[in-house]
Coordinates of C-alpha atoms in Angstrom, one line a residue:
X292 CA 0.0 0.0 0.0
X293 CA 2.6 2.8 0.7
X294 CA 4.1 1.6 -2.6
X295 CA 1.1 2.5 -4.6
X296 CA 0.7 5.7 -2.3
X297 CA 4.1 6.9 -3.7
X298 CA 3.6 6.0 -7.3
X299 CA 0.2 8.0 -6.9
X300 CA 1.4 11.3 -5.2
X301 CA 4.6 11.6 -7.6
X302 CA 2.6 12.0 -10.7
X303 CA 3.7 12.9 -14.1
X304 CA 7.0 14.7 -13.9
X305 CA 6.6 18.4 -15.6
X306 CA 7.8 18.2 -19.1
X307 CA 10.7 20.8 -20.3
X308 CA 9.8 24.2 -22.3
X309 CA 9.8 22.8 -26.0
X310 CA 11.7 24.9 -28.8
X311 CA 8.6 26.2 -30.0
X312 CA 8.4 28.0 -26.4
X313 CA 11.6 29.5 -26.6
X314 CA 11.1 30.2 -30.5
X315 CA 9.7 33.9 -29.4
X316 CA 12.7 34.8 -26.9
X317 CA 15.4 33.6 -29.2
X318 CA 13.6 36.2 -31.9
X319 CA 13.2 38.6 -29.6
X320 CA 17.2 38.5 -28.5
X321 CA 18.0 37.9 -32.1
X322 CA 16.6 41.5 -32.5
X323 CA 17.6 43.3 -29.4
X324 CA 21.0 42.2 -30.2
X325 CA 20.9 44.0 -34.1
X326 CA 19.2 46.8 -33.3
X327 CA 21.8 47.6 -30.4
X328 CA 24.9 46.1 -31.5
X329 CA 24.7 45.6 -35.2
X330 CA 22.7 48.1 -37.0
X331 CA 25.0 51.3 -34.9
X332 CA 28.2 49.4 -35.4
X333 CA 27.7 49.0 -39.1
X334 CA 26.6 52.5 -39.5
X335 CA 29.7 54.1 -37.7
X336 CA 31.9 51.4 -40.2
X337 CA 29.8 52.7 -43.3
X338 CA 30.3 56.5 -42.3
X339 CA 34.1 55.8 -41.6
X340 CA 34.4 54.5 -44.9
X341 CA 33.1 57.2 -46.6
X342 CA 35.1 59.7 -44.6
X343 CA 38.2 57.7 -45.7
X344 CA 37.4 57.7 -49.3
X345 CA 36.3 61.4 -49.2
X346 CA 39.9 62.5 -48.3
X347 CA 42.1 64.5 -50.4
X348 CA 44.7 66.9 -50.5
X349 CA 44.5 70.3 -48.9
X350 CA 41.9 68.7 -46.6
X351 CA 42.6 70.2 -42.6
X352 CA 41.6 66.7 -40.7
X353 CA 41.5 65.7 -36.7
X354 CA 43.3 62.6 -35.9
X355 CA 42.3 59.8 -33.2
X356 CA 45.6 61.6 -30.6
X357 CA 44.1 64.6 -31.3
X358 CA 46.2 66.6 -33.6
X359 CA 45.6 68.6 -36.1
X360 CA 46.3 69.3 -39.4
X361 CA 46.4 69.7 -43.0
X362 CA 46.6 67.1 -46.1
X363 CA 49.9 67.7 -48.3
X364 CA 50.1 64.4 -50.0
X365 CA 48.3 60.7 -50.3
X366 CA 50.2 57.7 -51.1
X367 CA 49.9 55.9 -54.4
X368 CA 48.1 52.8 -52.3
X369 CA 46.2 55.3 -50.6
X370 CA 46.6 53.9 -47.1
X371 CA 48.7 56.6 -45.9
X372 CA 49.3 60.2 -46.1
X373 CA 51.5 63.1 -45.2
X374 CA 49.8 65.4 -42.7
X375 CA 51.5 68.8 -42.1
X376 CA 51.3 70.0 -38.7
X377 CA 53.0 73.3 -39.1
X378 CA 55.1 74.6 -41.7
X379 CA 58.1 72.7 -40.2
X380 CA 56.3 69.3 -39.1
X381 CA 55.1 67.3 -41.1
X382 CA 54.3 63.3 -40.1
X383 CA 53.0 60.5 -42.1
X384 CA 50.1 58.7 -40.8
X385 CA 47.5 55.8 -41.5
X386 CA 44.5 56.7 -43.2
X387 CA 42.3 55.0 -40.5
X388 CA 44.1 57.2 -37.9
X389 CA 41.5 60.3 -39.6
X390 CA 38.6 60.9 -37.3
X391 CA 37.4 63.9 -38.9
X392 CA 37.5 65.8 -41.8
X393 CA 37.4 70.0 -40.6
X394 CA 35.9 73.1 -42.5
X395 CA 38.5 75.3 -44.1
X396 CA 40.3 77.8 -42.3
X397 CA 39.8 75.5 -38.6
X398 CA 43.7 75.5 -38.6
X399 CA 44.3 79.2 -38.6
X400 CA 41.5 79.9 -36.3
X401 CA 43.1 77.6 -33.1

């Protein structure tokens, strides 16, 4: 009798969330995960790209250290350039090193 007791009061053992249940939380992570990771990250690449292929000569630009100045000559492979700090410094730098491309006339105004 206690035998049958125990058999009766375990009852059917609860059955694990199928896939279909966790269907709508994987999609819903899935998208959380490109609109907040993705999507920016790709639009920052996209706008760096451009920025990089919109360079040229005579272009005053801001660099990722922070220094400033103007464009005197790109490279025939175009991943680097000569940036002229002053008239007595020039360096040569990495295209990808370019955060920002300034209006005319920044340099003389700092």
């Amino acid at each position: 009798m206690l035998i049958a007791n125990a058999y009766a009061n375990a009852g059917a053992a609860p059955q694990a969330a199928g896939f279909l249940d966790m269907l709508p939380m994987l999609a819903a992570m899935g998208l959380i995960f490109y609109f907040l990771i993705y999507r920016p990250q790709a639009k920052r690449s996209k706008e760096q790209k451009n920025l990089m292929t919109s360079l040229s000569q005579g272009n005053e630009v801001l660099t990722n250290g922070g220094l400033v100045g103007k464009i005197v000559k790109l490279t025939q492979d175009n991943d680097y350039l000569l940036l002229s700090l002053n008239d007595s410094t020039q360096i040569t730098l990495k295209k990808d090193y370019i955060t920002a491309v300034l209006p005319k006339g920044s340099i003389q105004s700092l």
